[in-house]
Structure formats: C-alpha cells, structure tokens
Amino acid sequence: MNLLAIESSCDETAAAVVEDGRTVRSNTIASQADMHAVYGGVVPEIASRKHIEAIAALTDRALADAGVSKADLDAVAVTYAPGLIGAVLVGVNFAKAAAYGLGIPLIPVHHVRGHIAANYIAHPDLEPPFLCLCVSGGNTLIVDVRDYTEMEVLGSTRDDAAGECFDKAARVLGLGYPGGAPLDALAQGGDDRKYDLPRAQIHGAPLDMSFSGLKTAVLNLVHNAAQKGESLDLPGLAASFAAAVSDTLIPRTMEAARRLGYGKVAVAGGVAANSRIRADLERACAASGDRLYLPPLALCGDNAAMIGCQGYYEYLAGCRAGMDLNACATRDIGEG
Ligand code: KG4
C-alpha cells in the first residue's frame, strides 16, 4: 500500500511516499529555517506562505523520487494537528484536494504520533507497547504508547517545550535559529558543572516538567554578565544548560518506564538529536535494563516519512477523514 504523506505543521514543508508503513520510498523536505532565522524564530504568516509556494512541486518530487505515479497511490496521510494553524491548514487543504481528485482515502495524523512513528522506520523490530519521550520545538511529552493508535500522556511540560528553551538560550548567545544543534556543538568539551542552573520540580506532579525558569535563568545570566562587562565560559554555559535539560527529562522518563515495565524506551522529536540527552538515556537504560530506541538524526526533526508511517497504522485502525477535515492548533495525542 502506497501512502502519499504531507507535513506542514511548522517551518518544514515535507512530502513522502511510504509503502506499507515502514518502507520509505521517498522523503522530500523544503526547510524555511533560513527565512525565519532573520527574525530569531518562526513567523507564522511567512511559514504559511512558504508552504503554499513549495507544497505542489515538493509533492511532484516525492512521487518522482519514489518512482510512483499518482495512479499508484492508495491513500493520502496528512498532519492535521497540532501546529501553527495557518501552516497546518496548507497541508490539510492540499491533502484534501489530492485525496478527492484521486478518489482515495484521506488519513488525518497527529504530528507527535508521527514523531513517535519515526522509530518504526528506524527500528523494524519495534512494536508497541513502549514508553516514548517526545521532545521537539513545540512539545515535551512522556507518552505511554500502548498500541500504534492508542496512547496516553503521562507527563508534560507546564510551560515551554524543551526545544523552545534550547532555541531561546541559543538566541541570547547569538547562535541563530534554530539554536538546538549549534548549542549542542558549543557544549562539546564544556564543563557541565560550570554554572548552577535550575531543575524545576512540580509539586504533586512528579512526571510533569517546566523549562521557563531555566530559560529565564540563562537569559539573566547572559544579560547580567553583559551589564557588568564580564565574559562567560560559553562552552561551560552550553554544557551546563544541556545538563539541566537532560536532568529534567531523563529521570522522569525512566520513572515512567519503571512504572509501566514494558522494558522498551524510545525517544522522538527534534531535541532527540541532542548528544547529551542521547548519552544520558543510553547510560540510564543500560543501568535499568530497558532497551533504548533512538531515531537517526535525519528522522528526529520534522519530516513526512514519519507521517506516512503513522498514517498507515491509523489506516489499519480504520481512521479516515472526510472533506470537512479541519486543522487544529492543539490536540491531545491520546485523541488521535
Ligand atoms: O521536531 P522538530 O523538527 O520540530 C517540531 O516538531 O517542533 O524540532 C525542532 C527543535 C528545535 O527547537 C531545534 O532547536 C531542536 O529541535 N533541535 C535540537 C537539536 N537539533 C534540533 N535541540 C537540542 N540539540 C540538538 N542537537
């Protein structure tokens, strides 16, 4: 079964052809990151316009790369939530037109379910149930993946996502947008105990997280140093920051894994590319005996192959959308 998959929830326009869920026949991405870098973050209106410009040609390329004609497609899968509403709408409307024009089913896919599914592509043996830490620019969730289409959030951030925190810390250090990868590079070889940064705990909600205090602490540290004319140990600050994020994510992930007892832990989303988080998870899973599933860096960030993979499992579960499908800015992963 060939699925055409479309993703446009933030600043990446993406189209892919995925066969039977786990075989990626093509995976094309047009990133707008350079466009938004001038502003230090994603400008939603620009994102929507750039999706409109890119989506048709990108889909043609995905079909050509896959060696598949429109007549060979069996369904269209599309990210319909969560994301920047104007951006998601572009993908949803394009996918609706494609499905209607070709007379094939339309499958709505939750973006974070897609991130989780990137692990199915990378690890052919992985099957639910497992515990997944989902960390991206817009979401930070600890998810009980009971089945391909049955999930429950066990813990989440109360404010900023981990990726948002990386991007804002990187911005104040002049590292550009998106700042997660350059901040990760800067941290290599830095002293992770150089700066004492906060690790927030939420009373009565041991699996929930908060990153806004950490973000503010970094901003204050940098501004205070600038006002006093003091120089900072930048690799030390980057390493201390990555350690604070990791110390917030990993113990909660491992506690959730312990409670569920599945013996399988996966990671998903753009921040899953972070070297400190990957190394800490490897250590923690080696100690607990859980098997760890890490997606390759190319499948951590937004892409359409992951949407095609999850779309296949949604299709098998009977999920279909009509021409009244709407985009949603927010939606619980458990609702699908
Ligand atoms: O999954 P993604 O591409 O988009 C969303 O669905 O949000 O994630 C993008 C986020 C950005 O915040 C980016 O800075 C972060 O992932 N990121 C990283 C790294 N690579 C990308 N954060 C930390 N370390 C990295 N190596």
Short mmCIF file of N, CA and C and ligand atoms in Angstrom, two decimals, residues 7 9-12 111-112 115 135-139 162-167 177-185 268-275 277 297 300-303 306, ligand 1:
data_model
loop_
_atom_site.label_atom_id
_atom_site.label_comp_id
_atom_site.label_asym_id
_atom_site.label_seq_id
_atom_site.Cartn_x
_atom_site.Cartn_y
_atom_site.Cartn_z
N GLU A 7 3.38 16.97 5.34
CA GLU A 7 3.65 17.57 6.66
C GLU A 7 3.94 19.07 6.47
N SER A 9 3.42 21.42 9.56
CA SER A 9 2.92 21.98 10.83
C SER A 9 3.73 23.14 11.37
N CYS A 10 4.97 23.31 10.88
CA CYS A 10 5.77 24.42 11.40
C CYS A 10 6.54 25.07 10.25
N ASP A 11 7.85 24.94 10.21
CA ASP A 11 8.62 25.64 9.17
C ASP A 11 9.31 24.69 8.20
N GLU A 12 8.80 23.45 8.12
CA GLU A 12 9.31 22.49 7.15
C GLU A 12 8.14 22.04 6.28
N HIS A 111 0.67 15.09 14.70
CA HIS A 111 2.09 15.33 14.42
C HIS A 111 3.02 14.58 15.39
N VAL A 112 2.69 14.58 16.66
CA VAL A 112 3.58 13.94 17.63
C VAL A 112 3.50 12.41 17.52
N HIS A 115 6.06 11.77 15.00
CA HIS A 115 7.42 11.74 15.55
C HIS A 115 7.72 10.38 16.19
N VAL A 135 10.29 14.99 22.44
CA VAL A 135 10.86 16.32 22.72
C VAL A 135 11.12 17.06 21.42
N SER A 136 10.37 18.14 21.20
CA SER A 136 10.56 18.90 19.96
C SER A 136 10.49 20.38 20.27
N GLY A 137 10.38 21.19 19.18
CA GLY A 137 10.32 22.63 19.36
C GLY A 137 9.02 23.08 20.01
N GLY A 138 7.96 22.30 19.85
CA GLY A 138 6.66 22.72 20.37
C GLY A 138 6.07 21.80 21.41
N ASN A 139 6.66 20.61 21.61
CA ASN A 139 6.06 19.62 22.52
C ASN A 139 7.11 18.95 23.40
N ALA A 162 11.01 21.78 25.54
CA ALA A 162 12.47 21.73 25.69
C ALA A 162 13.16 22.40 24.49
N GLY A 163 12.62 22.17 23.28
CA GLY A 163 13.23 22.77 22.08
C GLY A 163 13.13 24.28 22.08
N GLU A 164 12.00 24.79 22.55
CA GLU A 164 11.82 26.24 22.67
C GLU A 164 12.88 26.81 23.61
N CYS A 165 13.13 26.10 24.70
CA CYS A 165 14.13 26.52 25.69
C CYS A 165 15.53 26.52 25.05
N PHE A 166 15.86 25.47 24.28
CA PHE A 166 17.14 25.44 23.56
C PHE A 166 17.24 26.63 22.61
N ASP A 167 16.16 26.88 21.86
CA ASP A 167 16.21 27.95 20.85
C ASP A 167 16.38 29.33 21.48
N TYR A 177 18.95 30.83 14.68
CA TYR A 177 17.76 29.97 14.78
C TYR A 177 17.78 28.94 13.66
N PRO A 178 17.39 27.68 13.89
CA PRO A 178 17.11 27.08 15.20
C PRO A 178 18.42 26.81 15.95
N GLY A 179 18.38 27.01 17.26
CA GLY A 179 19.63 27.04 18.01
C GLY A 179 20.03 25.75 18.70
N GLY A 180 19.17 24.73 18.66
CA GLY A 180 19.47 23.50 19.40
C GLY A 180 20.77 22.84 18.96
N ALA A 181 20.93 22.67 17.65
CA ALA A 181 22.13 21.98 17.15
C ALA A 181 23.40 22.78 17.42
N PRO A 182 23.45 24.12 17.12
CA PRO A 182 24.67 24.87 17.44
C PRO A 182 24.99 24.92 18.94
N LEU A 183 23.94 24.95 19.77
CA LEU A 183 24.17 24.95 21.23
C LEU A 183 24.76 23.60 21.66
N ASP A 184 24.27 22.54 21.04
CA ASP A 184 24.78 21.19 21.29
C ASP A 184 26.27 21.13 20.89
N ALA A 185 26.60 21.70 19.74
CA ALA A 185 28.00 21.69 19.27
C ALA A 185 28.89 22.50 20.21
N ALA A 268 11.74 10.69 20.61
CA ALA A 268 11.25 11.22 19.33
C ALA A 268 11.30 12.73 19.34
N GLY A 269 11.38 13.33 18.13
CA GLY A 269 11.34 14.80 18.01
C GLY A 269 12.71 15.40 17.80
N GLY A 270 12.73 16.65 17.38
CA GLY A 270 13.98 17.34 17.03
C GLY A 270 15.03 17.32 18.13
N VAL A 271 14.60 17.48 19.39
CA VAL A 271 15.55 17.54 20.51
C VAL A 271 16.15 16.15 20.81
N ALA A 272 15.54 15.11 20.24
CA ALA A 272 16.10 13.76 20.39
C ALA A 272 17.46 13.66 19.70
N ALA A 273 17.81 14.68 18.90
CA ALA A 273 19.13 14.71 18.26
C ALA A 273 20.22 15.15 19.24
N ASN A 274 19.83 15.66 20.40
CA ASN A 274 20.82 16.23 21.33
C ASN A 274 21.76 15.17 21.90
N SER A 275 23.06 15.45 21.79
CA SER A 275 24.06 14.43 22.15
C SER A 275 24.05 14.13 23.66
N ILE A 277 21.45 14.38 25.75
CA ILE A 277 20.24 13.62 26.07
C ILE A 277 20.38 12.17 25.60
N LEU A 297 19.50 10.81 13.32
CA LEU A 297 19.32 12.28 13.36
C LEU A 297 18.39 12.74 12.22
N CYS A 300 14.80 12.66 13.29
CA CYS A 300 14.39 13.31 14.54
C CYS A 300 13.52 14.53 14.25
N GLY A 301 13.96 15.38 13.32
CA GLY A 301 13.23 16.62 13.01
C GLY A 301 11.99 16.33 12.18
N ASP A 302 11.25 17.39 11.87
CA ASP A 302 10.01 17.22 11.10
C ASP A 302 10.28 16.63 9.72
N ASN A 303 9.49 15.66 9.33
CA ASN A 303 9.59 15.05 8.01
C ASN A 303 8.24 14.39 7.69
N MET A 306 7.65 10.04 8.51
CA MET A 306 7.07 9.62 9.79
C MET A 306 5.54 9.74 9.77
O1 KG4 B 1 10.79 18.12 15.79
P1 KG4 B 1 11.22 19.44 15.29
O2 KG4 B 1 11.94 19.50 13.97
O3 KG4 B 1 10.01 20.42 15.17
C1 KG4 B 1 8.88 20.37 15.97
O4 KG4 B 1 8.03 19.47 15.73
O5 KG4 B 1 8.81 21.20 16.90
O6 KG4 B 1 12.13 20.05 16.44
C2 KG4 B 1 12.80 21.26 16.29
C3 KG4 B 1 13.53 21.57 17.57
C4 KG4 B 1 14.14 22.95 17.58
O7 KG4 B 1 13.81 23.57 18.80
C5 KG4 B 1 15.65 22.67 17.50
O8 KG4 B 1 16.44 23.68 18.09
C6 KG4 B 1 15.74 21.37 18.24
O9 KG4 B 1 14.63 20.63 17.76
N1 KG4 B 1 17.00 20.63 17.98
C7 KG4 B 1 17.90 20.34 18.95
C8 KG4 B 1 18.99 19.68 18.33
N2 KG4 B 1 18.70 19.58 16.99
C9 KG4 B 1 17.47 20.16 16.81
N3 KG4 B 1 17.88 20.61 20.27
C10 KG4 B 1 18.94 20.21 21.00
N4 KG4 B 1 20.03 19.59 20.48
C11 KG4 B 1 20.09 19.29 19.15
N5 KG4 B 1 21.15 18.66 18.64
#
